[in-house]
XYZ file of C-alpha atoms in Angstrom:
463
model
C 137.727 51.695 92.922
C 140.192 50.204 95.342
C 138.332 47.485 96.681
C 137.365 45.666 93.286
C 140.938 46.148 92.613
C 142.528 44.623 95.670
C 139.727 41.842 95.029
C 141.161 41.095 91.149
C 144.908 41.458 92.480
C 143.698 38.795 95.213
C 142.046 36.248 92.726
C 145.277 36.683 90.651
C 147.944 35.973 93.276
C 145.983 33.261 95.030
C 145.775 34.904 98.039
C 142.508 36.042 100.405
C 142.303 39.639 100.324
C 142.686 40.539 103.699
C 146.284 38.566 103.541
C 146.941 40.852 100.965
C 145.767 43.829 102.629
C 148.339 43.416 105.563
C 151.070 43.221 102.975
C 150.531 45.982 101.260
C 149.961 47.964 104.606
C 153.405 46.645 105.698
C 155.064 47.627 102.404
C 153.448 50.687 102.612
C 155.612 51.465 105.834
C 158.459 52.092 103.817
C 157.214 55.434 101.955
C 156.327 56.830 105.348
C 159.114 56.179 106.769
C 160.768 58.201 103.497
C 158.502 61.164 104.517
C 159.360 61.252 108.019
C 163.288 61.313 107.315
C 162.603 63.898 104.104
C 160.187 66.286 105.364
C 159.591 65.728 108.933
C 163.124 64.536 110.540
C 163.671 68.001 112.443
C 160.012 68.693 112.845
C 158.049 69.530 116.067
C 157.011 66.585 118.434
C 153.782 67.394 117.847
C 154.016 67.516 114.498
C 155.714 63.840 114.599
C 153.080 62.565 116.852
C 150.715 63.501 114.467
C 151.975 62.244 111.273
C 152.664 58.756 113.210
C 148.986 58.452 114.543
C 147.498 59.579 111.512
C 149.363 57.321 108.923
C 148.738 54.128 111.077
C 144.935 55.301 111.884
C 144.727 55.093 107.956
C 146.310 51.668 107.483
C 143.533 50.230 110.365
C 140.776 52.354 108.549
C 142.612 50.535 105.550
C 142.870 46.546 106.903
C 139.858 46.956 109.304
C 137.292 49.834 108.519
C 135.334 51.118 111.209
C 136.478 48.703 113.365
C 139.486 50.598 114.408
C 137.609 52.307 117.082
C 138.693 49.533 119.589
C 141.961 50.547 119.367
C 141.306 53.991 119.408
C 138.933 53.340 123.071
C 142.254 50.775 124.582
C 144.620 53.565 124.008
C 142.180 56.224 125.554
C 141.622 54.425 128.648
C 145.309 53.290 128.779
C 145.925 57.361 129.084
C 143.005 57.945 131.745
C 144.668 55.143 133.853
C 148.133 56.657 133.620
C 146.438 60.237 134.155
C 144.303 59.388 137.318
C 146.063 56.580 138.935
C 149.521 57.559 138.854
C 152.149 55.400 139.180
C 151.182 52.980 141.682
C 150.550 48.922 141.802
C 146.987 49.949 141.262
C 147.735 51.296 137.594
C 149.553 48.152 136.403
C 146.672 45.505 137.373
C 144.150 47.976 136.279
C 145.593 48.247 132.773
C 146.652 44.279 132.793
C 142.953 43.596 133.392
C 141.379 45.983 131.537
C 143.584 45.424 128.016
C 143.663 41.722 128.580
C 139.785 41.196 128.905
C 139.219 43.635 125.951
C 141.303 41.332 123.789
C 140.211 38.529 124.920
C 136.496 39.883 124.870
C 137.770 40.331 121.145
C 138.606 36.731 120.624
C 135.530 35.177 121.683
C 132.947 36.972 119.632
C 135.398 36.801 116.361
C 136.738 33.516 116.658
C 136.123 31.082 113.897
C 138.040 27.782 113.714
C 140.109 29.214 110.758
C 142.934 31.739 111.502
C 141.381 35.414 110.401
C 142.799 38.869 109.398
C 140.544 40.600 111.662
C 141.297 43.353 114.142
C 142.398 41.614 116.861
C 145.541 40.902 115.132
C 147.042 44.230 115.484
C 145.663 44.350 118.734
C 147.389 41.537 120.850
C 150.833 43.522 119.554
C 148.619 46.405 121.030
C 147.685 44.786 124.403
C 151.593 44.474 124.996
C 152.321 47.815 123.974
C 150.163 49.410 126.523
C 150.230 46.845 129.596
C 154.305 47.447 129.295
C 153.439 51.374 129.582
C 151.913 50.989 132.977
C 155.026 48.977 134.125
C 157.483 51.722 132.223
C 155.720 54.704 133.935
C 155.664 53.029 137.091
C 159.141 52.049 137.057
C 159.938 55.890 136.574
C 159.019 56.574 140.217
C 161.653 54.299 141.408
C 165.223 55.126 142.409
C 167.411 53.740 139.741
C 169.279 51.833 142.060
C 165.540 49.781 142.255
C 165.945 48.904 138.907
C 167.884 46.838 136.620
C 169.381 47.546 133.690
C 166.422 47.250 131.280
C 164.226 48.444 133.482
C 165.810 52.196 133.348
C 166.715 52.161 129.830
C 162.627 51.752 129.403
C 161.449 53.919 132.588
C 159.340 57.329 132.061
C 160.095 60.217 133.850
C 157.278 62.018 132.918
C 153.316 60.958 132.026
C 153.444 60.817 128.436
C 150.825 63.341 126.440
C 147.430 61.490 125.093
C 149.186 62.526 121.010
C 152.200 60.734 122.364
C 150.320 57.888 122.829
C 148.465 57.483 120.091
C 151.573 57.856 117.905
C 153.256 55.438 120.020
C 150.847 53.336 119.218
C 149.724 53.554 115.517
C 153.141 54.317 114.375
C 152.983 52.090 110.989
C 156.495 50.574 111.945
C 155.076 48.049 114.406
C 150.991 48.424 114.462
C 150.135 45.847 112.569
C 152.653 42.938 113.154
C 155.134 44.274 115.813
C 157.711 44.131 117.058
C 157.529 45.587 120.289
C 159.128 48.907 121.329
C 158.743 50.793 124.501
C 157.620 54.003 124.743
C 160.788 55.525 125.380
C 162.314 54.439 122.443
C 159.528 56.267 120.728
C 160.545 58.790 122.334
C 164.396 58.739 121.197
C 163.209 58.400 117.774
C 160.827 61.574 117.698
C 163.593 63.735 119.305
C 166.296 62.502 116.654
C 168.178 60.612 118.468
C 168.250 57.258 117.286
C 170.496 57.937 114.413
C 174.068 57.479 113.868
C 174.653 60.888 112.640
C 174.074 63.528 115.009
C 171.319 66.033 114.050
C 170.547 63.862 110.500
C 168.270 60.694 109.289
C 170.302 57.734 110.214
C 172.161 56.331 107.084
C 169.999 52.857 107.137
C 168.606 52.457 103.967
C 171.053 49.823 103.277
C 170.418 48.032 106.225
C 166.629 48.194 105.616
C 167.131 47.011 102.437
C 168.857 44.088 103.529
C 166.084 43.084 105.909
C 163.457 44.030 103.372
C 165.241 41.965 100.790
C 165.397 38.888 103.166
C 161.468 39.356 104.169
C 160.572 39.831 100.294
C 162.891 36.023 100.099
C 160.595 34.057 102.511
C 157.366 35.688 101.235
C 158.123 33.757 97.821
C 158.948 30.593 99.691
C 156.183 30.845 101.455
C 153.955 31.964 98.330
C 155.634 29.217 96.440
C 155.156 26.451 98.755
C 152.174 26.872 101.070
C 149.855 25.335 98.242
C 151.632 22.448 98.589
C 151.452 22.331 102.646
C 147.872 23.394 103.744
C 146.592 23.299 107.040
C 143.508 21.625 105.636
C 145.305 18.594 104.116
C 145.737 17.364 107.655
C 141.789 16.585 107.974
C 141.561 14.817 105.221
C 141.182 11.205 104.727
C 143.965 11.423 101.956
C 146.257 12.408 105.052
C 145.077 9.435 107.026
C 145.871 6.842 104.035
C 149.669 7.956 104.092
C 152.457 5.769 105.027
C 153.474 6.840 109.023
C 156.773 7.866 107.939
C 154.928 10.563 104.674
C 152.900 11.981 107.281
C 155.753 12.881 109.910
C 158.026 14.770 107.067
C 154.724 16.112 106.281
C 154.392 17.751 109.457
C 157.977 18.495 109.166
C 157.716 20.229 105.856
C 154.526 21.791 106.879
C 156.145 23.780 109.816
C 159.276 24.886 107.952
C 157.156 26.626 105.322
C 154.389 27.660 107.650
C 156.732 29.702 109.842
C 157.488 31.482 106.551
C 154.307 33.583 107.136
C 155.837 34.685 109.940
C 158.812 35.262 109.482
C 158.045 37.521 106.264
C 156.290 39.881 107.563
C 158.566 40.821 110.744
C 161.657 40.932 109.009
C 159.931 43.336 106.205
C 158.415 45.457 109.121
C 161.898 45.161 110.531
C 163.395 47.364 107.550
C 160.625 49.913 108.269
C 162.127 50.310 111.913
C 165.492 50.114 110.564
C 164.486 52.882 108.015
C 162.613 55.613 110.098
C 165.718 54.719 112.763
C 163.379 52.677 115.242
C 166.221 50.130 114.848
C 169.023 51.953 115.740
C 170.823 49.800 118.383
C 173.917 51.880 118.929
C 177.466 51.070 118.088
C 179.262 47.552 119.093
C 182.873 47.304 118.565
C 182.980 50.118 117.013
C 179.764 49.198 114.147
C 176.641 50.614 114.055
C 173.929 48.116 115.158
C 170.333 48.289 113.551
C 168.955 45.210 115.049
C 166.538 46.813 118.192
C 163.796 46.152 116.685
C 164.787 42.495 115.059
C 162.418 40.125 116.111
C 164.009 36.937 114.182
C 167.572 35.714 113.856
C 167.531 33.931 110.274
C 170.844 32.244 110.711
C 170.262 30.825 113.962
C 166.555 30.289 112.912
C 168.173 28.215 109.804
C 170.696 26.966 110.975
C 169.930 25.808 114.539
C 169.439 22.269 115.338
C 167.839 22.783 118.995
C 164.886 23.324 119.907
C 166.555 26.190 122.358
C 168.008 27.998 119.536
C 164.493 28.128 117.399
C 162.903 29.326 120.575
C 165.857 32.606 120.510
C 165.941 33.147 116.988
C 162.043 33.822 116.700
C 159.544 36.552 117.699
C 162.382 37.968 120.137
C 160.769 41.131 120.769
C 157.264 39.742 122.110
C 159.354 37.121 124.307
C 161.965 39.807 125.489
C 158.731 41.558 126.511
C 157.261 38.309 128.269
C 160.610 37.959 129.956
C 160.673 41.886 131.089
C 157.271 42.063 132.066
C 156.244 38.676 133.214
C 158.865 36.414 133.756
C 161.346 38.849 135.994
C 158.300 40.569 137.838
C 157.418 37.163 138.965
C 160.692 37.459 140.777
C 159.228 37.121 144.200
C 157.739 33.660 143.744
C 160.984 32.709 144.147
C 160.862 29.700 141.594
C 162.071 29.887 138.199
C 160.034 26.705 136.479
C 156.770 28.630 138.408
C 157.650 31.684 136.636
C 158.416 30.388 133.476
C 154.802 28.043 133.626
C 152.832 31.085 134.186
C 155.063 33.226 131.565
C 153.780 30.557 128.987
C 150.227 30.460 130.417
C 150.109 33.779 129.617
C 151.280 33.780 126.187
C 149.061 31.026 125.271
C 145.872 32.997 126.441
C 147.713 36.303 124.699
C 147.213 34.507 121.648
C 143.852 33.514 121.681
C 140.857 31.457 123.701
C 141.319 28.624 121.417
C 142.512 24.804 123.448
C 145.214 24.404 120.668
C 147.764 27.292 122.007
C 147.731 26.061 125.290
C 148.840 22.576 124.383
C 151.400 24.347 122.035
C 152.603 26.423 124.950
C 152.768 23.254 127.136
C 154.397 20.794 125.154
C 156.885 23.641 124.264
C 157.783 23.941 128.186
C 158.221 20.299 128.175
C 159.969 19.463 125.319
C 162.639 22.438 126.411
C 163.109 20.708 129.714
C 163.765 17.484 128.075
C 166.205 18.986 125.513
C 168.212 20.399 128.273
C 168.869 17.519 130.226
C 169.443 15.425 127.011
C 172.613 18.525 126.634
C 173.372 17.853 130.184
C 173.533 14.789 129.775
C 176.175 14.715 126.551
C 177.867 17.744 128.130
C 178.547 15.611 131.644
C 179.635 12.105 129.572
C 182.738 11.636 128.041
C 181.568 9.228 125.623
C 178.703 11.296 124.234
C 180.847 14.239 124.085
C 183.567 12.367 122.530
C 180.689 11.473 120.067
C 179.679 14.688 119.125
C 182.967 15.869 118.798
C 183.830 12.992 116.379
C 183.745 13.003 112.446
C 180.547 11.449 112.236
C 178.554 14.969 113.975
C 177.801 15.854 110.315
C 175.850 13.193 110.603
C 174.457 13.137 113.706
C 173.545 17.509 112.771
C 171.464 16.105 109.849
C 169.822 13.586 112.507
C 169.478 16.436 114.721
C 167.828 18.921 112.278
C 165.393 16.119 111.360
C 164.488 15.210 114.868
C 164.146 18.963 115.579
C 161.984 20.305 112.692
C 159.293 17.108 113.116
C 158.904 18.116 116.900
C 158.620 21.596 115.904
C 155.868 21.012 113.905
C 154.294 19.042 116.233
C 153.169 21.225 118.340
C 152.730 23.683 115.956
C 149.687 21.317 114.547
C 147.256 22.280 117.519
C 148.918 25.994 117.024
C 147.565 26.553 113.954
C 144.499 23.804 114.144
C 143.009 25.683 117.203
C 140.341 23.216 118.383
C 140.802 20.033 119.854
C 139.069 17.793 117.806
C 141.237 18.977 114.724
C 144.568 18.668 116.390
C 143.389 15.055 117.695
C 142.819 13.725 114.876
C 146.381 14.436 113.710
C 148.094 13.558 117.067
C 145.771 10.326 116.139
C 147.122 9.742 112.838
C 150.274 10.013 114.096
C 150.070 7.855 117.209
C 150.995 10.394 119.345
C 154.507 9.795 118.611
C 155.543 13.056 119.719
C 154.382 12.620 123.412
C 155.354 9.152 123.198
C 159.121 10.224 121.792
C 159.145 13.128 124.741
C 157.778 10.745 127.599
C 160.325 8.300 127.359
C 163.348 10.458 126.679
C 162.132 12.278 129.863
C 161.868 9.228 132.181
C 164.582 7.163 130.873
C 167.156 10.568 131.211
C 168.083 9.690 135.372
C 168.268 6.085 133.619
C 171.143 7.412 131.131
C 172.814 9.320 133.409
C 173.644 6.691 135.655
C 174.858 4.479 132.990
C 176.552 7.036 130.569
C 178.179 9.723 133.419
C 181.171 8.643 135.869
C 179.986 8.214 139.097
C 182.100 11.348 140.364
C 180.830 13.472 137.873
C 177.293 12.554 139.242
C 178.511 13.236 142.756
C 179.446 16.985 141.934
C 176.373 17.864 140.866
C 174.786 16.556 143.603
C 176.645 18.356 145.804
C-alpha cells in the first residue's frame, strides 16, 4: 500500500522517491520528538534508549530496507572495541580503521556516477558518530587538567551500555542527515537535563518552529528552482554553445540553489533537536540558546561575501567535529597548514572515493589561503582600507558577492560531478578561469604588497 503510494506522490511532485523518502523520514522526526516530551520525558533510561533505537531502526527499515544491518554490525563492533580494548590509543585507531574502511568499503561497491539515496548516506554521519566515541571514552581516563575545554564537556566517565549506543545512534534527530552530537549530550538529554525548565520538556516548540519554518523556506526554493539548474545541463552541448559570461552566472546560480538541498534538510532536522531538547545550548546573557545542534548560520550563509564566512556558516557540526577530532589531535605535528591539509584530506575521502571531492577539498584550501592574504593585504594598506571604508563599498559588496558565489560554485562542479572527465569538461568550457583567477591573485599578492603597504608596515610583520 505504501510503496505505490510514495511512488504516485513522487511522479506528482517531480521528485525520485528515495528524495522523498528522506523527507518524509525527517518530517517524521517531529511527532517523535512529541512522544518523547508527552509520554516518555520522565521515563526510565532504558525505556528512552529504547524508544530512540527503535523509532530510527524503523526510519532505516523505512529509507533502506534490509540494508540497515550495516549499521546495526558498525555500532556492534564500535561497543566490542570500547568493551575489550578499553580506553587506550589502541581503541581509537582500531575504531578509525575499522568504521572508515566499512564506509568506504560501502562507497565502492554502490557508487554510480550520479549522487544516490542509498545507505551510506546516513552512514558517513554514522562513521563520525562512533570514531568520536572512541576519542570521548578515551578522553575520560584523562585528568581534566589533560584536557581542554571541549574535550571534558564531551569525555565519558563510564563505558556506555550496548542500548545506549544504539539509541545514540539511531536517535531520528540526527540519523539520517546529522548533525553531530556526542554521546554525552545524549546522555544530558535522556536524563532531562537539557531543558530550560528544571524537571519539564524544554519550552522549544517555538524555536523549532522557527527552524522548521526556515528549512520548509529553502525546500521550496530549492523545489522551485532546481529544474531550472540541473547538474546534467553542464554536459550538454547546449552548455558548451553559451556565451563565457551565461555559463559563469550559470555556475553561480547553480551553486546558490544547489546548496538549498542542503541546507533544507539540516535546518528542518535542526527543529527536531531543538524540539526533543537536543538543542538546548544553555543560557547567554541571560537567553536561552537552542542552537547546539545548528549546523548552518542562514544570515551569515546569506549574507556573507567571503569565502571564510560560507565556510562558518555551513555544516558546522561535521567541521566542529573535524576540528575536535582531527585538526587539534594533530597537535603534535606541530604545523598548522599540515594539519589543516590532512583535516581536508580526510573529509574529502569521508565523503566518498570519487576524484571530484578531493579537488573540491583542495581548491577550497587554496582559495582560503588566497582570500586571507587578499584581507591582509587591504587590512595592512591604507589606501585599500580607505577604499573599503568609502561610499562606494556598496558597490564593491555587490562585486564581492559576485566574485564569491562564481568561485563557490566552482569547485562545487567536481563536488557534485564526481568523476573527472565530467568536471573537465566544465573546467574546459570555462577555461579554467577559476584556477587561472586563483593562480595569479596568489603569485601577484607579495607583488601588491610591496606596492600597496608602507614599507614600515611591511617591516613589522617581518619582524
Amino acid at each position: 500500500m505504501a510503496a505505490p503510494l510514495l511512488e504516485s506522490l513522487s511522479e506528482s511532485l517531480g521528485s525520485p522517491e528515495p528524495a522523498l523518502r528522506l523527507i518524509l523520514s525527517i518530517l517524521i522526526g517531529y511527532p517523535c520528538a512529541l512522544v518523547y516530551r508527552r509520554f516518555l520525558f520522565h521515563q526510565s533510561a532504558t525505556v528512552i534508549h529504547l524508544f530512540h533505537a527503535l523509532s530510527g531502526l524503523a526510519l532505516a527499515a523505512f529509507n533502506f530496507g534490509s540494508q540497515l544491518y550495516h549499521s546495526g554490525v558498525c555500532i556492534l563492533v564500535q561497543f566490542l572495541m570500547l568493551r575489550l580494548m578499553g580506553r587506550t590509543v589502541t581503541t581509537i585507531l582500531s575504531s578509525f580503521i575499522f568504521q572508515m574502511l566499512y564506509l568506504l568499503a560501502g562507497y565502492y561497491y554502490t557508487a554510480t556516477e550520479e549522487y544516490d539515496i542509498k545507505w551510506t548516506m546516513p552512514h558517513c554521519v554514522l562513521t563520525l558518530k562512533l570514531i568520536g566515541l572512541s576519542f570521548d571514552y578515551y578522553d575520560g581516563g584523562k585528568e581534566p587538567a589533560q584536557l581542554n575545554l571541549e574535550q571534558r564537556k564531551a569525555a565519558l566517565p563510564s563505558v556506555p551500555s550496548l542500548l545506549e549506543i544504539y539509541g545514540f545512534s539511531y536517535f531520528y534527530g540526527g540519523f539520517l542527515v546529522g548533525p553531530q552530537f556526542t554521546l554525552r549530550s545524549y546522555q544530558q538529554l535522556v536524563a532531562g537535563e537539557l531543558t530550560d525548565c528544571p524537571g519539564k520538556p524544554p519550552n522549544s516548540v517555538i524555536p523549532a518552529m522557527n527552524r522548521f519554518g526556515l528549512g520548509f523556506l529553502c525546500l521550496v526554493i530549492y523545489a522551485i528552482f532546481s529544474p531550472y539548474y540541473p547538474d546534467s545541463y553542464y554536459l550538454t552541448d547546449e552548455f558548451e554553445a553559451q556565451p563565457f559570461w551565461y555559463r559563469c552566472v550559470f555556475i553561480l546560480l547553480w551553486a546558490k540553489v544547489i546548496l538549498y538541498k542542503y541546507v533544507s534538510c539540516w535546518l528542518i532536522a535542526e527543529g527536531v533537536c531543538i524540539l526533543s531538547g537536543m538543542g538546548y545550548n544553555g543560557v547567554v546573557d541571560g537567553k536561552h540558546q537552542w542552537d547546539a545542534c545548528a549546523n548552518m548560520k542562514v544570515w551569515l550563509f546569506e549574507t556573507t561575501p567571503l569565502f571564510g564566512g560560507t565556510i562558518a556558516s555551513f555544516n558546522i557540526n561535521t567541521n566542529a567535529w573535524a576540528a575536535r577530532h582531527i585538526f587539534k589531535r594533530l597537535k603534535f605535528l606541530g604545523n598548522k597548514t599540515l594539519s589543516h591539509v590532512a583535516t581536508l584530506l580526510f573529509l574529502a575521502i569521508w565523503h566518498g572515493l570519487h576524484s571530484g571531492y578531493i579537488l573540491c577539498f583542495s581548491m577550497e584550501f587554496f582559495i582560503v589561503i588566497v582570500e586571507r592574504q587578499a584581507l591582509a593585504l587591504v587590512r595592512d594598506s591604507p589606501l585599500l582600507t580607505k577604499l573599503a571604508n568609502s561610499a562606494l563599498y556598496p558597490l564593491i559588496y555587490v562585486v564581492q558577492q559576485f566574485i564569491h558565489w562564481l568561485f563557490m560554485g566552482y569547485p562545487l562542479v567536481p563536488f557534485c560531478l564526481f568523476t573527472y572527465d565530467k568536471w573537465l569538461k566544465v573546467y574546459s568550457s570555462v577555461y579554467f578561469c577559476g584556477h587561472v583567477f586563483f593562480l595569479v591573485a596568489f603569485l601577484s599578492m607579495p607583488y601588491l604588497r610591496k606596492v600597496l603597504v608602507p614599507k614600515k608596515e611591511r617591516s613589522q610583520k617581518q619582524d
